[in-house]
């Protein structure tokens, strides 16, 4: 390896026409550099980036046997690639190259010509001192498994699955509930167009079920994720349904006959009951019930029952089912774990839980839904139709005591409620808001429309909801107290019903999913995107993408668009079929590694794993981004970034100060 | 050995992040925003990769000042490398201070990619600070 | 609330022995790591015992510690073996061990920590001199305060002589002659004390006064050393003077319990100077002192471990050039630790400051 042992460095000083040359005495720089150790040749030339300039380097490499090249010209951000290619053309590894920036950092910013020349000499000497330590580097290619895992079967996950499957890739969709559909399946109408959620949702659910490219795992969870971009090894835990999916015809007889009828319905937000064997809602996909083991007389209470077994004609009930584990290899993962509504129980002033006529927005969605507990009739607990309803915005959102962010959807759904209330009940509706946020296509128009429909808007945060009334005739009603910041008056409005427009927070369990995937979460618990503006669906972990509310609150159009974006990213990765690893990434010398895991703690990309057998840290080249956090954390320099080694950086420092 | 203040030309090493401060320096160049010639910039991929050794090496080798330029918090190309460095910085300051290097000879600043004028201002200001402080106490001593 | 027990025997060493041998003979642990004299030397060395009969030479309260035994403790607890270990350690050794746990160098799983209330250790040759003059140095040391003045300089400035985090603490301050107080520091310790069947005792009232006095004395000396050292190294020139006799033998690093690297970066080629660079430098300056990386070594080591320095003083003890390495390190360490509000060995859950950067994004301008 004579090339490595005896560095022969060629140095080229560019005039850059009139950009460097008159300010920097390029000939003087070349003369001075020529005297440095290991410099075989130092030349200056008008335009190094031109063809003749590049040819000069290529010829010198061939004829003078150069094995290192330094070009002093513009910023490496401009022409590093150009010169690396020239070096490569001459048969040298492109990483035997270093650039000194004597234009942007010298000639363009230095007034005095002599000082500029001295600074240029110093920077070129630094590049020479660095290139001495350069090493040949290679990139590597890894093939990609052409399948996608989608976590979460709400509208985001469904859309991401459909788009990916439509591109011809194998998709595995995992949903922890018995049915896909997510929150959107609970809605009656959607803003601002007021289309019926079920009408646009159910066909999509069926599409997902019937798509030949989608394998659906409901009542299942992601159990383990290993591997990296292109080839993730995923283990899915299928919880026992106690109903054989292959045998069940979805006739529903078991649910009618089940004697345990007083289980609180999660889907109806606790406003109705379900049986122990159940599907969450009639249009569930798949239309196969699950047995809630906690409430089933056989499974939960060890009693003799077996009514469902007796009535099931296809013998689909199987009390012996155990959790099943399925292992899959996928090239990309799309996370669509969504949100949950903020629970307002802790916010004493709103009286939720104390006053029966205070509802959360999701409860109201169910109350208003044709498939809900009242079959869509908006009535109070006493069966009467409310005459005046207050809708309280920003419950838990834009509140430093709870979530400081705006949940983005509440203004719009609150106004949707107002419209539906006016339409269905004719009730007087009062909206208590801080600001109306309606930035979307046809959103502002919708706001205008509900104003025209006679909905009252009070600008002010509600201070209290109480059952103390000012006027005896209002006995039994609630009083909403707020300060109208427009009129600077305190308003006290007696109402029959209150809807709390609760904000959104990350879904329960997203912390665990984040941990499994290695995807970090922000201070509010939403998953971190790779870049807020330029990479909003990618995550810091290559090959893992975000769809929908798991990244932050979103309405349905934005969720669907982002899901398609996430699917697009996944498809791009799968279509290319290979992942090329970067050359400038970390390496850990196992002979020097003490196994302290400081590098693992420092790595933001989960790109380092611990080899328990050898007790050393090992870099996953496919995940490493080359940031060097591990290198700085490693006291023995066992970890280091290729092309930014201690010797290279300190070689540069030393040459500058020598 | 110690020169008079007026002809003292400090040598300053700047370890800067490729994605922000280095880009800002390019922008300062393109915009012809001049600053004194005492800065020697070394391109790093992230401030998070700056090993304390580099700073010690620079000081012991006779640098009069060390400037670190990173991305604003929240803008790090590698999520939070800048914050990792900031954490190390506190320890480094304590160490160099004890050994007689004025703490202010080591400076960390966040300079975003679009902040050409801020880059110019920061360079000018740091060079002036070092100029006022005089040569590093390691100058003229055979330390390394 | 701690549970107390007392053991009285013909000497403190016998009292300790009586209790510790029971750990093995009653099958409460599988092995005990404890300092013991060997037939070959009076200097107690960290020794691993699996048999109670072999424990005759144990002498954990002896004022000698040729090692900070955290290293040896980490070796035997490198990974969980399924066996239950008792580690008998000094406070500085426990603190170092906790740092090593954080660095994944060992585990406390299935480990019982028995801490020694440490009145200090002597340099090896001082201890051996006393040992030659009188048989039981331990007994003499614990009752003879003039002997206590012979402890190392670093021990004299140690305020953390009472072990934290130990399951059981053995102490003698304020106790009657030939008696050792055993106190529980955890539920595990409490259970063990019960199983050992030692006679329950009250915490002697005079302990508090004695402890407080010692603490004050130590704190005052520490303040003095810090001030003096800080002044002695407050310029790089003075520091050079201080380490002018350094031989780059790296003994200090070898003796340091928290310098855990398998191979030090100063043994790799990262700092190896190139001949052409040396010549250029010699040309420029007239001369170059070799090796060139002496101060770089000490400062780099400080940058690596100042936050974790437990102040055991072993670095000074092993320096062949009598450089007060520990004075330098503890002085700088105190400043670094203050900046991070970090105390090495305080809590095994406390993250190493450099690895703790969870501070919210968007927070704070530098300085």
Short mmCIF file of C-alpha atoms in Angstrom, two decimals, chain C residues 163 223 294:
data_model
loop_
_atom_site.label_atom_id
_atom_site.label_comp_id
_atom_site.label_asym_id
_atom_site.label_seq_id
_atom_site.Cartn_x
_atom_site.Cartn_y
_atom_site.Cartn_z
CA UNK C 163 -21.01 5.50 52.49
CA UNK C 223 -11.27 24.33 51.10
CA UNK C 294 1.88 15.57 28.36
#
